[in-house]
Coordinates of C-alpha atoms in Angstrom, one line a residue:
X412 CA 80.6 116.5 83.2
X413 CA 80.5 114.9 86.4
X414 CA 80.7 117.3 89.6
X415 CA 82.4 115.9 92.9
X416 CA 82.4 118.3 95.9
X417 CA 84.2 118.2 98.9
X418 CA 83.3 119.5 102.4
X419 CA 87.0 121.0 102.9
X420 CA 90.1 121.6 101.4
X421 CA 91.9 118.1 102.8
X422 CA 88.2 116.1 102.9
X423 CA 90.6 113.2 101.4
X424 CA 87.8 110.8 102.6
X425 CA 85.6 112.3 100.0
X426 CA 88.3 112.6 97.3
X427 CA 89.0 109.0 98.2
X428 CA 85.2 107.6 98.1
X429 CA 84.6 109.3 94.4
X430 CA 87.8 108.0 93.3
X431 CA 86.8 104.9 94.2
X432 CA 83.2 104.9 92.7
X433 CA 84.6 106.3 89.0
X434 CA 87.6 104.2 89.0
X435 CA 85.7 101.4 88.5
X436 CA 83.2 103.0 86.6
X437 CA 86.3 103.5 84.6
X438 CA 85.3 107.5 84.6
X439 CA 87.5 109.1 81.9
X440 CA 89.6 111.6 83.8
X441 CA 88.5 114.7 81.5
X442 CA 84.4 114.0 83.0
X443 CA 85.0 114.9 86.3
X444 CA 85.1 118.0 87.6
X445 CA 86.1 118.9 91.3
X446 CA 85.4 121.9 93.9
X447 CA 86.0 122.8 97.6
X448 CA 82.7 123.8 99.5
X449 CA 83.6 127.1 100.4
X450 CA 84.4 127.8 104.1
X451 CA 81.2 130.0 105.1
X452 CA 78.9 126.9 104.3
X453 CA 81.0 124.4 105.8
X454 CA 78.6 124.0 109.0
X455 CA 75.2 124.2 107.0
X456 CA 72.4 121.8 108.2
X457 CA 71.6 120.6 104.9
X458 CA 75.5 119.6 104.4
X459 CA 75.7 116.0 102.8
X460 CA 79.3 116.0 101.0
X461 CA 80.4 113.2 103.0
X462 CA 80.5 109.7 102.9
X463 CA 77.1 109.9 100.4
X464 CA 78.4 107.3 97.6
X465 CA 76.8 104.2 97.4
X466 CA 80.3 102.0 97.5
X467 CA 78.2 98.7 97.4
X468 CA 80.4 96.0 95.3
X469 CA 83.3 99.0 94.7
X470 CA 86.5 97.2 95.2
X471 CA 89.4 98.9 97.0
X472 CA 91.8 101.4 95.4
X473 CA 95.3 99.0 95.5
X474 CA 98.3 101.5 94.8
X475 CA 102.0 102.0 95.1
X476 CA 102.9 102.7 98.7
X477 CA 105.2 105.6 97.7
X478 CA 102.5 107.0 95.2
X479 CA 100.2 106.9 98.5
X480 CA 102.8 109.0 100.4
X481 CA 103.1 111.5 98.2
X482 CA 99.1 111.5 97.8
X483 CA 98.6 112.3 101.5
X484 CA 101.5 115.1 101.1
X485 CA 100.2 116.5 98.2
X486 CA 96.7 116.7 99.3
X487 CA 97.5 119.6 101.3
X488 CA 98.8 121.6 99.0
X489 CA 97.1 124.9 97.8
X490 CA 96.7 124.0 94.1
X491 CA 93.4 124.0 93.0
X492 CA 94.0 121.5 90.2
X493 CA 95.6 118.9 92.6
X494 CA 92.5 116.9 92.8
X495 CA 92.0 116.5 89.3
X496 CA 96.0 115.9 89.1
X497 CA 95.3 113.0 91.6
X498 CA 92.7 111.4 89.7
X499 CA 94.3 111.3 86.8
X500 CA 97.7 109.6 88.1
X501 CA 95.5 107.2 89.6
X502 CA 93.5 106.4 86.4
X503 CA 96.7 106.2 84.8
X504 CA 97.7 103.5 87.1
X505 CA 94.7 101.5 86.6
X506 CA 93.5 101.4 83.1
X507 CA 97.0 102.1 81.6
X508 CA 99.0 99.6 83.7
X509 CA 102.4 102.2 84.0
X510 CA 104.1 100.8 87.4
X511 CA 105.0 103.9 89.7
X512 CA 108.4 103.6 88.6
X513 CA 107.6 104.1 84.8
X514 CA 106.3 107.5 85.8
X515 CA 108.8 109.0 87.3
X516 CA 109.5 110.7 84.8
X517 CA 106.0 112.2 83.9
X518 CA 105.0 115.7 83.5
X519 CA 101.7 114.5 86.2
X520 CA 104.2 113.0 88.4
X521 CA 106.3 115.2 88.9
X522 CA 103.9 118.0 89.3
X523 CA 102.9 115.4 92.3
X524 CA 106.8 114.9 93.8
X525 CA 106.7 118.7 93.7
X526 CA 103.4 119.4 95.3
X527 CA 104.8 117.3 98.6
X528 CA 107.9 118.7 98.6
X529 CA 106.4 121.9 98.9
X530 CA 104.1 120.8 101.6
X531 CA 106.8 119.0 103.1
X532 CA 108.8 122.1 103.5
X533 CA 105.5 123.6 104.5
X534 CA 104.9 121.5 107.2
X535 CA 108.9 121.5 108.9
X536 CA 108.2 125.8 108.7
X537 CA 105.0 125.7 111.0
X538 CA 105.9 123.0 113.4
X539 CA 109.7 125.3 113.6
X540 CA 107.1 128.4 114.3
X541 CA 104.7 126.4 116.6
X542 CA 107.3 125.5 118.7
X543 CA 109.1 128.7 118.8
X544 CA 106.2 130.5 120.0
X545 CA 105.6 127.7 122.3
X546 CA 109.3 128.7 123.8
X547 CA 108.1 132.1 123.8
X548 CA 104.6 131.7 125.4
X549 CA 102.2 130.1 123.0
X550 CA 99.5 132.8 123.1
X551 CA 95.4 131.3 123.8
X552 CA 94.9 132.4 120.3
X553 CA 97.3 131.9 117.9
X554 CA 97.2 133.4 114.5
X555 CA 99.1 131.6 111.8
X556 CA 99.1 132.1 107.7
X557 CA 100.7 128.7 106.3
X558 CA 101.3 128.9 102.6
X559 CA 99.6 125.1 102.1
X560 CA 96.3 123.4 103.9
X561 CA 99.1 121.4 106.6
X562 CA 97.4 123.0 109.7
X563 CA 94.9 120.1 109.9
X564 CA 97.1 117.7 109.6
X565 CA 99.7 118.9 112.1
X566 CA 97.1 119.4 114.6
X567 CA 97.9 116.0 117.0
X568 CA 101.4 117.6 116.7
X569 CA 100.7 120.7 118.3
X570 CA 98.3 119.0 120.7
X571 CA 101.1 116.5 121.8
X572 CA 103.4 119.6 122.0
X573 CA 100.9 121.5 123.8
X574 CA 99.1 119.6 126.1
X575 CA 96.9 122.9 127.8
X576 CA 94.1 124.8 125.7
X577 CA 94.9 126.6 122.5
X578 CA 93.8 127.9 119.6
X579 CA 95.1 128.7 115.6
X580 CA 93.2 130.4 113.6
X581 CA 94.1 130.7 109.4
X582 CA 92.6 132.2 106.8
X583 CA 91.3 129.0 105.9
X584 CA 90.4 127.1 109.5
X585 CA 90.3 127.4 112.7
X586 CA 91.4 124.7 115.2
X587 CA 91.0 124.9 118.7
X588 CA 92.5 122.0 121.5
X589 CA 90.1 122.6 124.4
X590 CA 92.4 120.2 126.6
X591 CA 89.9 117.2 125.9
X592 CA 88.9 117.3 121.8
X593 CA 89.9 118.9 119.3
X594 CA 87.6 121.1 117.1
X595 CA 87.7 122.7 113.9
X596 CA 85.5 125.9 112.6
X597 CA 85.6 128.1 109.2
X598 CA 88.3 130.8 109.3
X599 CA 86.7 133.1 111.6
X600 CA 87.1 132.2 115.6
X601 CA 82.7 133.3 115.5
X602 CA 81.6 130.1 114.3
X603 CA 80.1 126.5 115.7
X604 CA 83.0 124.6 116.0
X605 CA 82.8 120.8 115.6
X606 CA 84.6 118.1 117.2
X607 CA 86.8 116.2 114.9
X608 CA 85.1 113.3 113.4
X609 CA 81.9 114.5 113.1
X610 CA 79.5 116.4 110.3
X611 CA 82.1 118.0 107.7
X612 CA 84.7 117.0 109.4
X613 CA 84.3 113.5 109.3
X614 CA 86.6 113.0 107.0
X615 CA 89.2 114.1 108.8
X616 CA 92.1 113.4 110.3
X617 CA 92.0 110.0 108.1
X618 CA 94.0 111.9 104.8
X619 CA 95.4 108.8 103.8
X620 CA 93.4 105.7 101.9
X621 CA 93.7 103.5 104.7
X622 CA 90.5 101.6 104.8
X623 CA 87.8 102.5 107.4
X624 CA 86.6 99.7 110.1
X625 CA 83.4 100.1 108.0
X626 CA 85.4 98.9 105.1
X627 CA 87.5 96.5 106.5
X628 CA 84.3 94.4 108.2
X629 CA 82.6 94.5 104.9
X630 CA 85.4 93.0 102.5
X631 CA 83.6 90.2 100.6
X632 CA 86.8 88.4 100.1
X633 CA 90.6 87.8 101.5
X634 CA 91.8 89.1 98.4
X635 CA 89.6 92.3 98.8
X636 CA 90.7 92.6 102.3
X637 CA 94.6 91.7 101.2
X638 CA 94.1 94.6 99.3
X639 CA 92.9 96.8 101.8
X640 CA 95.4 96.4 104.4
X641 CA 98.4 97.1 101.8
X642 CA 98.5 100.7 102.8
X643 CA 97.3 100.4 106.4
X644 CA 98.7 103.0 108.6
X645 CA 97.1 102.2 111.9
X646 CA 100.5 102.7 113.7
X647 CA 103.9 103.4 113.3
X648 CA 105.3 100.2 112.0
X649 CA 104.1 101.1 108.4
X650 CA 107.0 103.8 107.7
X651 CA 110.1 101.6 108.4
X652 CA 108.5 98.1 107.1
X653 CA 108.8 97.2 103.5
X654 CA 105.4 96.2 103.1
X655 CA 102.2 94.8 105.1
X656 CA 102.8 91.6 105.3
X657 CA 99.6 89.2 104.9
X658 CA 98.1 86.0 105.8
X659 CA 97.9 83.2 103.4
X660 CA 96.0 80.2 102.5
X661 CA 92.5 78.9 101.8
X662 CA 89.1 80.8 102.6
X663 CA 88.2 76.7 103.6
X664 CA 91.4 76.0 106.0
X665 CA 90.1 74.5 109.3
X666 CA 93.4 75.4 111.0
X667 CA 94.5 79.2 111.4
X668 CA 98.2 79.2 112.6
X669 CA 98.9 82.9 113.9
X670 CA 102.5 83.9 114.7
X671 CA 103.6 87.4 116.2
X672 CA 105.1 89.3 112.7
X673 CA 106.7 89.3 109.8
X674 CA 110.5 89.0 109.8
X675 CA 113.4 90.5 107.7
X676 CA 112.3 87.8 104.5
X677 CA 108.5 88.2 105.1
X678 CA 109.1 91.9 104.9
X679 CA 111.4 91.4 101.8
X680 CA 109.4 88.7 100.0
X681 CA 105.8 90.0 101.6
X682 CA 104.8 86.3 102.3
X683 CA 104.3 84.9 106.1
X684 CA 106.9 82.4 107.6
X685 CA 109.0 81.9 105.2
X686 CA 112.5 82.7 106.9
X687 CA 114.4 80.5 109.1
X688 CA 111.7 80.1 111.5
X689 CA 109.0 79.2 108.4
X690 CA 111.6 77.1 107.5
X691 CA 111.0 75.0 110.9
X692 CA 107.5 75.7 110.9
X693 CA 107.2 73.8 107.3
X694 CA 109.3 70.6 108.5
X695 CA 107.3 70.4 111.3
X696 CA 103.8 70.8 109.6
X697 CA 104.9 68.0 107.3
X698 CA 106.1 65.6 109.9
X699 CA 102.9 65.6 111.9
X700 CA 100.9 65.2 108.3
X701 CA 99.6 68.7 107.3
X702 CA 99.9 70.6 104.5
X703 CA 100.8 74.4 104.3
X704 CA 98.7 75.1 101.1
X705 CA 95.3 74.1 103.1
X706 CA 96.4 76.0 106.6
X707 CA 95.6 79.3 106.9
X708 CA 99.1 81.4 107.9
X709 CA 99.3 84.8 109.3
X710 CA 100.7 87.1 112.1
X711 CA 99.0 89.1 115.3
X712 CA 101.2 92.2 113.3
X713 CA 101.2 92.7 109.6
X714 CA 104.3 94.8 109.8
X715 CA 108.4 94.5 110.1
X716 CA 109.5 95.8 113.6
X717 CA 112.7 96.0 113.8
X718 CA 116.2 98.0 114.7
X719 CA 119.2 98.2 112.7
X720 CA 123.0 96.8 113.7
X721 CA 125.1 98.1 111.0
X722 CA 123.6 96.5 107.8
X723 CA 121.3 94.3 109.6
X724 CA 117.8 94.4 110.8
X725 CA 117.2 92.6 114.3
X726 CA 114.3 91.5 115.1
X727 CA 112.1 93.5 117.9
X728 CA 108.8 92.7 119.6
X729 CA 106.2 94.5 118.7
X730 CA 103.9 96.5 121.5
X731 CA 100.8 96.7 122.9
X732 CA 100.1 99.3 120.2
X733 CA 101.0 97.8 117.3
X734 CA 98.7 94.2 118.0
X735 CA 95.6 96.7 119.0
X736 CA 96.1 98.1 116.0
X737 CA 96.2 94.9 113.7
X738 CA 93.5 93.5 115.4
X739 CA 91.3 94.7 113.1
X740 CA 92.8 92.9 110.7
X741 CA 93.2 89.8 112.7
X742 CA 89.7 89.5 113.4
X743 CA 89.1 90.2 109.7
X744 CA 90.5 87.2 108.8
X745 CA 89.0 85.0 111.1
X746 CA 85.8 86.2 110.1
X747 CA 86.6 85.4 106.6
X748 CA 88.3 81.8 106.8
X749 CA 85.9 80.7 109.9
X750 CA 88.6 78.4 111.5
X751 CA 87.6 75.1 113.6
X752 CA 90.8 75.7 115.5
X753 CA 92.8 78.4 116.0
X754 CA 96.9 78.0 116.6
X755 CA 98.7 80.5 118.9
X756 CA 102.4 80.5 117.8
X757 CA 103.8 82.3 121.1
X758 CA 102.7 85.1 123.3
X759 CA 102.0 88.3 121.3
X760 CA 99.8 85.7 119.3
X761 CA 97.9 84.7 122.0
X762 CA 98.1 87.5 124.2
X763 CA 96.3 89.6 120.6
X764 CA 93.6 86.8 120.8
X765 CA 92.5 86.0 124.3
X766 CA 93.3 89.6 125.0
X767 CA 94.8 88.9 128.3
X768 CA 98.4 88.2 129.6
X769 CA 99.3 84.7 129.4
X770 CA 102.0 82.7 129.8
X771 CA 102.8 79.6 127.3
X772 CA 104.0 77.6 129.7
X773 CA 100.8 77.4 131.5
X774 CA 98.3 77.8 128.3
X775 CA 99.8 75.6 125.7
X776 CA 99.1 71.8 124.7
X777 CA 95.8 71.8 125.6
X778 CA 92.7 72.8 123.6
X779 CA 90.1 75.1 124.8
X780 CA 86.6 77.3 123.4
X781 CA 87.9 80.4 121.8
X782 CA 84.0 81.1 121.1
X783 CA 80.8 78.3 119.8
X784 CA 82.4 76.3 117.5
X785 CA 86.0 77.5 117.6
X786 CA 88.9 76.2 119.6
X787 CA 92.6 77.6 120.2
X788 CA 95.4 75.9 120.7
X789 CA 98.8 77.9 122.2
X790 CA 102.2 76.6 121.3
X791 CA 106.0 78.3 121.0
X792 CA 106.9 80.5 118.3
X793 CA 109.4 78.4 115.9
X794 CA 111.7 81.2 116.3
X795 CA 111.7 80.4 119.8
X796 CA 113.9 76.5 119.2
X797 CA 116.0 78.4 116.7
X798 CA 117.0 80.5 119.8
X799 CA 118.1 77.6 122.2
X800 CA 121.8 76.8 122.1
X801 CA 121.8 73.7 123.8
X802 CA 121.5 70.5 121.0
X803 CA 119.5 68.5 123.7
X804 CA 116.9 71.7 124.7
X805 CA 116.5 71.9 121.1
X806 CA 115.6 68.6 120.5
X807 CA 113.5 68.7 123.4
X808 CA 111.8 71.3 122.6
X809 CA 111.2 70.9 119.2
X810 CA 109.6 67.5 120.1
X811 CA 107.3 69.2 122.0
X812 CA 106.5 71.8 119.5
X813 CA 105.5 68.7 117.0
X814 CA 103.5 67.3 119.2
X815 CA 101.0 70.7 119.6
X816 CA 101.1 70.6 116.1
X817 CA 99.9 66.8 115.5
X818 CA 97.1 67.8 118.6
X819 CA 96.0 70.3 115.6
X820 CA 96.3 67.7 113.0
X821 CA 94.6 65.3 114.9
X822 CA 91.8 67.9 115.4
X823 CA 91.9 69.0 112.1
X824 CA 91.3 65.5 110.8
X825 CA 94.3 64.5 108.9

């Protein structure tokens, strides 16, 4: 029997790592055993819980997005056979091949649905409380007894709420906002707290399975790193989106084309370019001579932003938040396909990569050094002549946006 131990009741980072490591040791789930550190040891010295697996050549966890959210839910519940529960779902997944829906009606699955629900309800109950005593005078120290572990994970909640000092103390943590960082200690307010992010706590507040920036720069592979990015939740855009939507193409393309985000069919069909703007994008690519199977295609944002008008979801530009966000990603990809040129399709694309305002009408047709060895071209957005109501500006235009893209041919070598 195996023995995994975590630092904390949500160390999720932990949980996710040895997940990880027996998953594809293919770990029967009836080896593993799992315990909680308990709380008077969590600021030992000696403490080496996390991050201590050697994940070298362990490929990614890839699961159901809606499996994930009731994972991170269900994590803070006060079950102690919930991480045992977890591991078995998700060995169920892997070596048995059931899709999420097959399971919904599972006696695991269910036990999961529930777990969330109850945390759910868990969670609405102390952010009611914490702002009710905020109405009332939130006092320096305030004491709190939740029925689940969601303290933690509320915490940026109360600190957005709460902007000035405070503290909560449980009979499982204590968290203290000191106006600057926040800090966690065992249940008694006598203790060396620690900043979040460091020691025990470091894995904390990450209780989902998005990937690390460790992780993410040390993906072998696009496909490893596709698969890491499917349940990125580095911003908002992750809830209301369908799906990450990813680049595609060759490892060996020479030309990167990078547009600003998916659109209502990427989101639906998870593919870049491929609504009515791909549509022009492709005519065009094949009338100046290349091919969109040996391009590399992808977007400064990997996710749908949009609002709804009625039953339709219009299109809206995503903010300074959401490309800082995906850069990580964006530069992941670079890294892996090692363009000769670089194609901005309009300004959120090029704005993400020269980090700097810019303005197409100035930056585009020309060719310039991105970095040694790697040039960037900027361009319109083919949404951009789909958008022009005038026959002649279209025609214009759409002249002029062949004409960037046979410079890139031309570059390119075709």
């Amino acid at each position: 029997m195996s023995e995994v131990i975590l630092a904390h009741e949500v160390d999720m980072a932990t949980w996710r790592q040895a997940a990880r490591m027996h998953i594809a040791q293919a770990t029967q789930p009836d080896a593993l055993s799992w315990h909680v550190l308990p709380a008077e040891q969590l600021f030992r010295p000696d403490l080496t819980l996390v991050s201590r697996f050697n994940m070298e050549g362990v490929a990614p966890l890839v699961l159901p997005r809606q499996f994930v959210a009731f994972l991170v839910l269900a994590f803070q519940a006060k079950d102690s056979s919930r991480f045992a529960l977890f591991y078995r779902l998700v060995y169920r997944l892997v070596y048995e091949k059931h899709s999420f829906a097959s399971l919904q009606n599972d006696t695991d699955m269910q036990a999961l649905v529930a777990l969330a629900a109850a945390v759910k309800q868990e969670t609405l109950r102390f952010r009611a409380a914490f702002s009710a005593q905020l109405r009332r005078g939130l006092p320096t120290v305030w004491q709190y007894e939740p029925e689940h572990y969601c303290v933690e994970a509320n915490a940026k909640f109360c600190r957005a709420l709460a902007p000035r000092p405070w503290e909560i103390t449980t009979p499982y943590r204590s968290i203290k906002w000191d106006g600057q960082t926040l800090l966690f200690g065992a249940p008694s307010t006598e203790n060396q707290w620690q900043p979040d992010g460091q020691g025990a706590w470091s894995g904390y507040p990450n209780t989902t399975l998005v990937p690390t920036y460790k992780e993410v720069a040390g993906a072998a592979t696009l496909d490893q790193l596709r698969s890491e990015a499917m349940d990125c939740r580095a911003c908002a855009l992750w809830e209301p989106a369908q799906r990450t939507v990813f680049g595609e193409g060759p490892e060996t393309a020479r030309v990167m084309f990078v547009g600003e985000q998916p659109g209502d069919q990427e989101d639906k069909l998870g593919r870049p370019f491929v609504g009515p703007a791909g549509h022009v994008f492709d005519r065009a690519l094949h009338e100046v001579g290349l091919k969109r199977e040996e391009v590399y295609v992808t977007n400064a944002v990997k996710h749908f932003r949009f609002t709804w008008r009625g039953t339709h979801r219009l299109h809206q530009k995503p903010e300074q938040t959401h490309m800082a966000a995906c850069r990580v990603w964006l530069e992941a990809e670079q890294r892996m396909v090692r363009p000769t040129l670089v194609v901005m399709l309009g300004a959120t694309a090029a704005q993400t990569i020269l980090k700097r305002p810019i303005t197409i009408s100035r930056e585009r047709s020309r060719l310039f050094e991105l970095e040694p060895g790697v040039s960037g071209l900027v361009t319109v957005h083919p949404s951009y002549l789909l958008r022009l109501q005038n026959e002649a500006d279209k025609e214009r235009e759409y002249a002029r946006f062949t004409s960037d893209l046979k410079m890139a041919a031309q570059f390119a070598g075709v």
